[in-house]
Structures are given as structure tokens and as C-alpha cells.
mmCIF file of C-alpha atoms in Angstrom:
data_model
loop_
_atom_site.group_PDB
_atom_site.id
_atom_site.type_symbol
_atom_site.label_atom_id
_atom_site.label_comp_id
_atom_site.label_asym_id
_atom_site.label_seq_id
_atom_site.Cartn_x
_atom_site.Cartn_y
_atom_site.Cartn_z
ATOM 1 C CA MET A 1 -6.326 -48.704 13.012
ATOM 2 C CA THR A 2 -2.456 -46.658 13.533
ATOM 3 C CA LEU A 3 -1.662 -46.509 16.779
ATOM 4 C CA VAL A 4 -0.187 -43.177 17.427
ATOM 5 C CA ARG A 5 1.540 -42.241 20.809
ATOM 6 C CA ILE A 6 3.238 -38.358 20.300
ATOM 7 C CA GLY A 7 6.295 -37.699 22.192
ATOM 8 C CA ILE A 8 6.984 -34.038 22.975
ATOM 9 C CA ILE A 9 10.387 -32.813 23.821
ATOM 10 C CA THR A 10 11.168 -29.656 25.700
ATOM 11 C CA PRO A 11 14.630 -28.374 26.658
ATOM 12 C CA THR A 12 14.164 -25.694 29.476
ATOM 13 C CA TYR A 13 16.842 -23.599 31.623
ATOM 14 C CA ASN A 14 15.557 -21.151 34.823
ATOM 15 C CA ARG A 15 11.743 -20.990 33.107
ATOM 16 C CA PRO A 16 9.400 -23.305 35.254
ATOM 17 C CA GLU A 17 6.738 -20.751 34.935
ATOM 18 C CA PHE A 18 6.687 -20.751 30.968
ATOM 19 C CA LEU A 19 7.151 -24.869 31.259
ATOM 20 C CA VAL A 20 3.728 -25.076 33.194
ATOM 21 C CA ARG A 21 2.171 -22.867 30.942
ATOM 22 C CA LEU A 22 3.199 -24.926 27.912
ATOM 23 C CA HIS A 23 2.228 -28.160 29.579
ATOM 24 C CA GLN A 24 -1.186 -26.479 30.523
ATOM 25 C CA SER A 25 -1.560 -25.940 27.043
ATOM 26 C CA LEU A 26 -0.929 -29.230 26.086
ATOM 27 C CA VAL A 27 -3.084 -30.942 28.469
ATOM 28 C CA ARG A 28 -5.825 -28.519 26.886
ATOM 29 C CA THR A 29 -5.278 -29.808 23.525
ATOM 30 C CA GLY A 30 -4.733 -33.322 24.214
ATOM 31 C CA GLN A 31 -7.631 -35.458 25.532
ATOM 32 C CA GLY A 32 -8.012 -38.682 23.887
ATOM 33 C CA VAL A 33 -4.564 -38.472 23.125
ATOM 34 C CA ASP A 34 -1.965 -40.807 23.439
ATOM 35 C CA TRP A 35 1.212 -38.026 24.648
ATOM 36 C CA ILE A 36 3.889 -37.738 26.863
ATOM 37 C CA HIS A 37 6.049 -34.675 27.529
ATOM 38 C CA PHE A 38 9.895 -35.090 27.521
ATOM 39 C CA VAL A 39 11.312 -32.175 29.787
ATOM 40 C CA VAL A 40 14.804 -32.295 30.412
ATOM 41 C CA ASP A 41 16.401 -29.365 32.644
ATOM 42 C CA ASP A 42 19.359 -28.194 31.641
ATOM 43 C CA GLY A 43 20.890 -27.631 34.765
ATOM 44 C CA SER A 44 18.917 -24.467 36.261
ATOM 45 C CA ASP A 45 19.464 -22.386 38.581
ATOM 46 C CA ILE A 46 16.184 -22.403 39.944
ATOM 47 C CA SER A 47 14.234 -24.936 41.568
ATOM 48 C CA TYR A 48 11.392 -27.038 39.101
ATOM 49 C CA ARG A 49 9.589 -28.704 42.217
ATOM 50 C CA ASN A 50 6.489 -26.527 42.202
ATOM 51 C CA ALA A 51 6.503 -26.037 38.599
ATOM 52 C CA LEU A 52 6.485 -30.485 38.357
ATOM 53 C CA GLU A 53 3.649 -30.712 41.246
ATOM 54 C CA ARG A 54 1.789 -28.395 38.985
ATOM 55 C CA CYS A 55 2.467 -29.971 35.610
ATOM 56 C CA ALA A 56 1.576 -33.259 37.831
ATOM 57 C CA SER A 57 -2.098 -31.790 38.613
ATOM 58 C CA ALA A 58 -2.893 -31.123 35.351
ATOM 59 C CA SER A 59 -1.485 -34.700 34.133
ATOM 60 C CA ARG A 60 0.533 -37.519 34.496
ATOM 61 C CA ARG A 61 2.304 -37.022 31.157
ATOM 62 C CA VAL A 62 5.689 -35.166 32.042
ATOM 63 C CA ARG A 63 8.445 -36.735 32.096
ATOM 64 C CA TYR A 64 11.505 -34.985 34.319
ATOM 65 C CA LYS A 65 15.259 -35.454 34.195
ATOM 66 C CA ARG A 66 17.708 -33.018 35.136
ATOM 67 C CA ILE A 67 21.042 -33.341 33.657
ATOM 68 C CA VAL A 68 24.596 -30.815 34.022
ATOM 69 C CA ASN A 69 23.910 -27.570 32.039
ATOM 70 C CA SER A 70 25.715 -28.717 28.055
ATOM 71 C CA GLY A 71 23.211 -26.671 26.173
ATOM 72 C CA PRO A 72 19.962 -27.571 24.601
ATOM 73 C CA LEU A 73 21.056 -29.610 22.058
ATOM 74 C CA VAL A 74 22.733 -32.238 24.539
ATOM 75 C CA ALA A 75 18.827 -31.589 26.449
ATOM 76 C CA ARG A 76 17.255 -32.620 23.405
ATOM 77 C CA ASN A 77 18.652 -35.895 22.961
ATOM 78 C CA ARG A 78 18.237 -36.860 26.141
ATOM 79 C CA ALA A 79 15.228 -36.417 25.693
ATOM 80 C CA ILE A 80 14.914 -38.168 22.194
ATOM 81 C CA GLU A 81 16.651 -41.134 24.347
ATOM 82 C CA MET A 82 13.576 -40.987 26.912
ATOM 83 C CA ALA A 83 10.757 -40.945 24.670
ATOM 84 C CA PHE A 84 12.374 -43.877 22.764
ATOM 85 C CA SER A 85 12.552 -45.729 26.060
ATOM 86 C CA GLU A 86 8.334 -45.263 26.154
ATOM 87 C CA ASN A 87 7.761 -46.062 22.714
ATOM 88 C CA CYS A 88 6.859 -42.961 20.949
ATOM 89 C CA THR A 89 5.772 -43.113 17.406
ATOM 90 C CA HIS A 90 6.129 -39.812 16.760
ATOM 91 C CA LEU A 91 8.402 -36.881 18.001
ATOM 92 C CA CYS A 92 8.111 -33.102 17.888
ATOM 93 C CA PHE A 93 10.140 -30.206 19.625
ATOM 94 C CA ILE A 94 8.628 -27.573 21.130
ATOM 95 C CA ASP A 95 10.652 -24.940 23.259
ATOM 96 C CA ASP A 96 9.375 -24.324 26.901
ATOM 97 C CA ASP A 97 8.281 -20.768 26.169
ATOM 98 C CA ASP A 98 5.807 -21.791 23.540
ATOM 99 C CA LEU A 99 3.033 -22.620 23.296
ATOM 100 C CA VAL A 100 0.026 -25.486 21.378
ATOM 101 C CA ILE A 101 -3.338 -23.750 20.215
ATOM 102 C CA ASN A 102 -5.815 -24.940 17.957
ATOM 103 C CA SER A 103 -6.569 -28.708 19.412
ATOM 104 C CA CYS A 104 -2.756 -29.280 18.401
ATOM 105 C CA LEU A 105 -2.919 -32.815 19.900
ATOM 106 C CA GLN A 106 -5.496 -33.767 18.513
ATOM 107 C CA ILE A 107 -5.160 -32.573 14.987
ATOM 108 C CA LEU A 108 -1.373 -34.161 14.815
ATOM 109 C CA HIS A 109 -3.136 -37.347 16.137
ATOM 110 C CA ASP A 110 -5.929 -37.092 13.154
ATOM 111 C CA ARG A 111 -3.236 -36.177 10.668
ATOM 112 C CA LEU A 112 -0.458 -38.619 11.782
ATOM 113 C CA VAL A 113 -3.384 -41.642 11.519
ATOM 114 C CA ASP A 114 -4.721 -39.989 8.200
ATOM 115 C CA PHE A 115 -0.986 -39.732 6.236
ATOM 116 C CA SER A 116 0.791 -42.691 7.970
ATOM 117 C CA ASP A 117 2.747 -43.248 4.497
ATOM 118 C CA ASN A 118 4.567 -40.189 5.465
ATOM 119 C CA GLN A 119 7.617 -40.155 8.073
ATOM 120 C CA TRP A 120 8.087 -36.106 8.381
ATOM 121 C CA PHE A 121 5.528 -33.067 8.761
ATOM 122 C CA ILE A 122 5.765 -29.855 9.729
ATOM 123 C CA PHE A 123 2.142 -27.518 10.626
ATOM 124 C CA GLY A 124 2.401 -23.995 10.976
ATOM 125 C CA SER A 125 3.285 -22.229 13.809
ATOM 126 C CA GLU A 126 2.266 -18.091 14.494
ATOM 127 C CA MET A 127 4.313 -15.379 16.195
ATOM 128 C CA LYS A 128 2.193 -14.329 19.477
ATOM 129 C CA ASN A 129 0.049 -10.799 18.912
ATOM 130 C CA SER A 130 0.588 -11.554 15.086
ATOM 131 C CA ASP A 131 -0.864 -14.076 12.581
ATOM 132 C CA CYS A 132 0.131 -16.602 10.077
ATOM 133 C CA ARG A 133 -0.506 -14.943 6.529
ATOM 134 C CA GLY A 134 0.395 -17.394 3.820
ATOM 135 C CA TRP A 135 0.437 -20.640 5.672
ATOM 136 C CA THR A 136 -0.553 -23.424 2.803
ATOM 137 C CA LYS A 137 -4.199 -23.995 2.616
ATOM 138 C CA ILE A 138 -3.837 -27.813 1.532
ATOM 139 C CA PRO A 139 -1.361 -30.564 2.481
ATOM 140 C CA MET A 140 1.416 -30.157 0.412
ATOM 141 C CA LYS A 141 5.044 -32.093 -0.284
ATOM 142 C CA MET A 142 8.276 -30.011 0.253
ATOM 143 C CA HIS A 143 11.725 -30.719 0.520
ATOM 144 C CA TRP A 144 14.129 -29.407 3.483
ATOM 145 C CA PHE A 145 16.857 -27.920 1.127
ATOM 146 C CA LYS A 146 14.809 -26.127 -1.155
ATOM 147 C CA ASP A 147 11.975 -25.581 0.729
ATOM 148 C CA ILE A 148 13.344 -24.935 4.055
ATOM 149 C CA ALA A 149 16.695 -24.271 4.264
ATOM 150 C CA LEU A 150 17.110 -21.756 1.531
ATOM 151 C CA GLY A 151 13.625 -20.609 2.711
ATOM 152 C CA GLN A 152 12.133 -20.870 -0.783
ATOM 153 C CA GLY A 153 9.057 -22.373 0.970
ATOM 154 C CA VAL A 154 8.612 -22.596 4.578
ATOM 155 C CA VAL A 155 10.050 -19.930 6.432
ATOM 156 C CA GLY A 156 10.594 -19.153 10.362
ATOM 157 C CA ASP A 157 10.351 -21.789 13.308
ATOM 158 C CA GLN A 158 7.638 -24.325 12.306
ATOM 159 C CA LEU A 159 6.467 -27.525 14.376
ATOM 160 C CA HIS A 160 7.994 -30.283 12.869
ATOM 161 C CA VAL A 161 6.762 -33.931 13.290
ATOM 162 C CA LEU A 162 8.804 -36.638 12.619
ATOM 163 C CA SER A 163 8.129 -40.539 13.242
ATOM 164 C CA THR A 164 10.448 -42.911 15.285
ATOM 165 C CA ASN A 165 11.721 -45.113 13.313
ATOM 166 C CA PHE A 166 12.674 -42.325 10.648
ATOM 167 C CA ILE A 167 14.682 -40.668 13.463
ATOM 168 C CA GLY A 168 16.338 -44.025 13.725
ATOM 169 C CA ASN A 169 19.854 -43.128 15.423
ATOM 170 C CA THR A 170 20.092 -39.425 13.971
ATOM 171 C CA ARG A 171 20.550 -37.112 17.144
ATOM 172 C CA PHE A 172 21.776 -33.000 17.250
ATOM 173 C CA SER A 173 25.191 -32.192 16.902
ATOM 174 C CA THR A 174 26.515 -31.777 20.438
ATOM 175 C CA ILE A 175 29.328 -29.540 19.087
ATOM 176 C CA GLY A 176 28.663 -26.292 20.266
ATOM 177 C CA ARG A 177 25.740 -25.056 22.205
ATOM 178 C CA ASN A 178 23.042 -23.261 20.315
ATOM 179 C CA GLN A 179 21.684 -22.851 16.564
ATOM 180 C CA ARG A 180 22.986 -26.152 15.508
ATOM 181 C CA GLU A 181 19.239 -27.378 14.938
ATOM 182 C CA TRP A 182 20.017 -27.566 11.604
ATOM 183 C CA THR A 183 22.422 -30.272 11.277
ATOM 184 C CA PHE A 184 19.923 -32.259 12.690
ATOM 185 C CA PHE A 185 17.294 -31.973 9.526
ATOM 186 C CA MET A 186 19.945 -32.296 7.511
ATOM 187 C CA LYS A 187 21.385 -35.588 8.521
ATOM 188 C CA LEU A 188 17.406 -36.780 8.055
ATOM 189 C CA SER A 189 17.138 -34.656 4.804
ATOM 190 C CA GLU A 190 19.848 -37.909 3.617
ATOM 191 C CA LYS A 191 17.600 -40.471 4.727
ATOM 192 C CA ASP A 192 14.588 -38.383 3.005
ATOM 193 C CA ASP A 193 13.868 -34.808 1.837
ATOM 194 C CA SER A 194 10.421 -35.144 0.951
ATOM 195 C CA ILE A 195 8.208 -33.406 3.738
ATOM 196 C CA LEU A 196 4.268 -33.337 3.940
ATOM 197 C CA VAL A 197 4.109 -29.172 4.802
ATOM 198 C CA MET A 198 -0.025 -29.078 6.609
ATOM 199 C CA PRO A 199 -2.358 -26.579 7.044
ATOM 200 C CA GLU A 200 -3.113 -26.186 10.262
ATOM 201 C CA VAL A 201 -1.082 -23.668 12.237
ATOM 202 C CA VAL A 202 -1.159 -25.251 16.036
ATOM 203 C CA MET A 203 1.825 -23.384 17.552
ATOM 204 C CA LEU A 204 2.213 -20.022 18.959
ATOM 205 C CA LYS A 205 6.038 -18.636 19.190
ATOM 206 C CA ASP A 206 6.572 -16.355 22.010
ATOM 207 C CA TYR A 207 10.543 -15.343 22.421
ATOM 208 C CA GLN A 208 11.649 -14.466 25.992
ATOM 209 C CA VAL A 209 14.613 -12.324 26.460
ATOM 210 C CA HIS A 210 15.905 -15.170 29.161
ATOM 211 C CA GLY A 211 15.851 -18.792 28.847
ATOM 212 C CA LEU A 212 17.547 -21.641 27.627
ATOM 213 C CA THR A 213 19.314 -20.458 25.014
ATOM 214 C CA TYR A 214 19.803 -16.444 25.846
ATOM 215 C CA GLU A 215 21.216 -16.379 29.389
ATOM 216 C CA ALA A 216 25.296 -16.363 29.760
ATOM 217 C CA LYS A 217 25.222 -20.102 29.463
ATOM 218 C CA GLY A 218 23.761 -20.471 25.976
ATOM 219 C CA LYS A 219 23.634 -17.085 24.651
ATOM 220 C CA LYS A 220 23.364 -16.082 20.864
ATOM 221 C CA ILE A 221 25.369 -13.423 20.786
ATOM 222 C CA SER A 222 28.893 -13.104 18.282
ATOM 223 C CA SER A 223 30.722 -16.084 20.011
ATOM 224 C CA PRO A 224 32.946 -19.051 18.788
ATOM 225 C CA ASP A 225 30.120 -21.601 18.761
ATOM 226 C CA SER A 226 28.200 -19.085 16.606
ATOM 227 C CA ILE A 227 30.956 -18.234 14.321
ATOM 228 C CA TYR A 228 31.659 -21.876 13.504
ATOM 229 C CA ASN A 229 28.299 -22.265 12.862
ATOM 230 C CA ASN A 230 27.992 -19.597 10.258
ATOM 231 C CA ILE A 231 30.799 -20.870 8.532
ATOM 232 C CA GLU A 232 29.573 -24.456 8.306
ATOM 233 C CA ARG A 233 26.135 -24.166 7.215
ATOM 234 C CA ALA A 234 27.364 -22.136 4.415
ATOM 235 C CA TYR A 235 29.727 -24.901 3.842
ATOM 236 C CA CYS A 236 27.510 -27.433 3.880
ATOM 237 C CA TYR A 237 25.057 -25.543 1.661
ATOM 238 C CA TRP A 238 27.284 -24.849 -0.673
ATOM 239 C CA LYS A 239 28.560 -28.450 -0.913
ATOM 240 C CA LYS A 240 24.891 -29.652 -2.142
ATOM 241 C CA THR A 241 24.462 -27.228 -5.103
ATOM 242 C CA PRO A 242 27.787 -25.742 -5.619
ATOM 243 C CA CYS A 243 27.164 -23.683 -8.500
ATOM 244 C CA ASN A 244 23.893 -21.886 -6.650
ATOM 245 C CA PHE A 245 25.553 -18.755 -6.807
ATOM 246 C CA GLN A 246 23.756 -17.230 -3.872
ATOM 247 C CA LEU A 247 25.140 -19.870 -1.583
ATOM 248 C CA ILE A 248 28.878 -18.688 -3.547
ATOM 249 C CA VAL A 249 28.189 -15.602 -2.344
ATOM 250 C CA ASN A 250 27.052 -16.125 0.961
ATOM 251 C CA LEU A 251 30.094 -18.853 1.987
ATOM 252 C CA VAL A 252 32.303 -15.650 0.336
ATOM 253 C CA LYS A 253 30.877 -13.465 2.922
ATOM 254 C CA GLN A 254 30.870 -15.845 6.002
ATOM 255 C CA PHE A 255 34.529 -16.678 5.595
ATOM 256 C CA GLY A 256 35.148 -12.307 5.210
ATOM 257 C CA ALA A 257 33.757 -11.812 8.136
ATOM 258 C CA PHE A 258 35.157 -14.248 10.230
ATOM 259 C CA PRO A 259 37.787 -12.270 11.171
ATOM 260 C CA VAL A 260 36.175 -9.067 11.798
ATOM 261 C CA ARG A 261 33.671 -11.172 14.004
ATOM 262 C CA PHE A 262 36.554 -12.902 16.069
ATOM 263 C CA ILE A 263 37.881 -9.513 16.725
ATOM 264 C CA ILE A 264 34.330 -8.294 17.885
ATOM 265 C CA TYR A 265 33.783 -11.267 20.257
ATOM 266 C CA PHE A 266 37.511 -10.741 21.918
ATOM 267 C CA LEU A 267 36.790 -7.032 22.395
ATOM 268 C CA SER A 268 33.117 -7.343 23.958
ATOM 269 C CA ARG A 269 34.530 -10.081 27.002
#
């Protein structure tokens, strides 16, 4: 039988109560499953001591590390190293304001065992107070660039589960602070572009106004980081399929909007 140890990667910033809520949902869905929750605190101004004590009372499966505020990409990379040091076979990425539902970890474990020849999985998620209509009814193969990056198959933030052997030395880009998760998946797709999309919906997205990527230290406004990210993504996507008319138009738009966005950024400071 295939042995599976699932590592859950969670960067956090100033949201200890949400972290406790997430960890407790993991405990509820992970009975009988080998899993570890790797939490990297991105230099929060709020103490996590009480939250960690509450997590520890729920299970002994949380590993915590505090770093100097560097953004969620660096935090995820630190958590990946922690997971590798504890011999996890698979990793998934869940933000601190999300929840897992519907026996999530048990489902992940069973599917990883049943489809052990695959290295990259996607499971469904739904927004709080909504549903996940249109999700696949059976396991099906998709490709990252055509079906995920270009939004022709899977749209929105879903749960990616990856084998650690497949991840290898690949890490999140540390150029800039936010919105560059796509570079990590693009680098992985250069190894193998195929993804097994599973029918189960296992995560509830509950976006918060305040937290890791919205506070002043990492906000998603029109900043030099986000401006550069938009241009780089448009260029990289176009480079993969230079004859794609839609990608050509998008690239031209991004370069055309470049000076306007910079003016808006400096005026808003």
C-alpha cells in the first residue's frame, strides 16, 4: 500500500483566530490520516501564543515558525522546507482564512493512494455562502497552461495537491511580495503539464479584508509589484503560444496600461 503523509502549508499574518479555525477544521476531517500542518507567521504584530496553545490542544500536528515580514511567497517557501524535513509525501496550500470541509483530508489520502501514479491533483473549492456549480463529476485529466492558466477548464482558487518528489527544488518566486503564485505552477508545468482534477469539493474559501496579502505590508493595490507581475504574466503566457490572438491583445494592453498605472500608484501614495 502507498504510504501518504500530507503537509498543509499555511502562511499567516495577524490572523490567529482564523488560524485556529482552519486547524480545527483539519482535525475534524483528518482522523486516521497522517498529516502535519506547517504554519509560517510572516512577522505578525499580534501574538500567536494563545492560538498555538488552542491548536495544540486540538492536535499535536501543527509546526510553527515565525519569520521577519517578507510576504506570503517567502513564507510558503519556508513552510515547504519544513515539510521536506518531516518527510511529507504530498503538499497542499491552504490560506489561514480558509476552511476544509467534507472529510477533506480523508478524501485527499484515499485519492492519493488510488491514483498514486499522478503527481499533481486539483480538488474543488467553493466560496462561503455559495456553491461550486459546474465542477467535474469524475476524475479527469487537464493541463495547467490551457485549462488552468488560460481559464478554459478550471477557474478560481482551487486546492492543488502535489507530490514532494514532483516539487523537488521548485519554489515560489521571491521577486515581489504577492500575486506571483502562478510562476511556481508554471515552473512545475515545465516538468509535467498534466493535472488530475478530482470531483470532490473539499475547501471553503472565506476571503478576509485584513490579513496576509491585504495589510499595508502586502496589499493587493496597484503597486510596482502588481504592475510588474501583470506585465510578466502576460509576456510569459504569450511566449508559450505567440500566435494566440487573445494573448497578443492582453500583452499589448498590459504594456499600454503601464504608464497610467504607475501614475495612479504615485498619486495614491
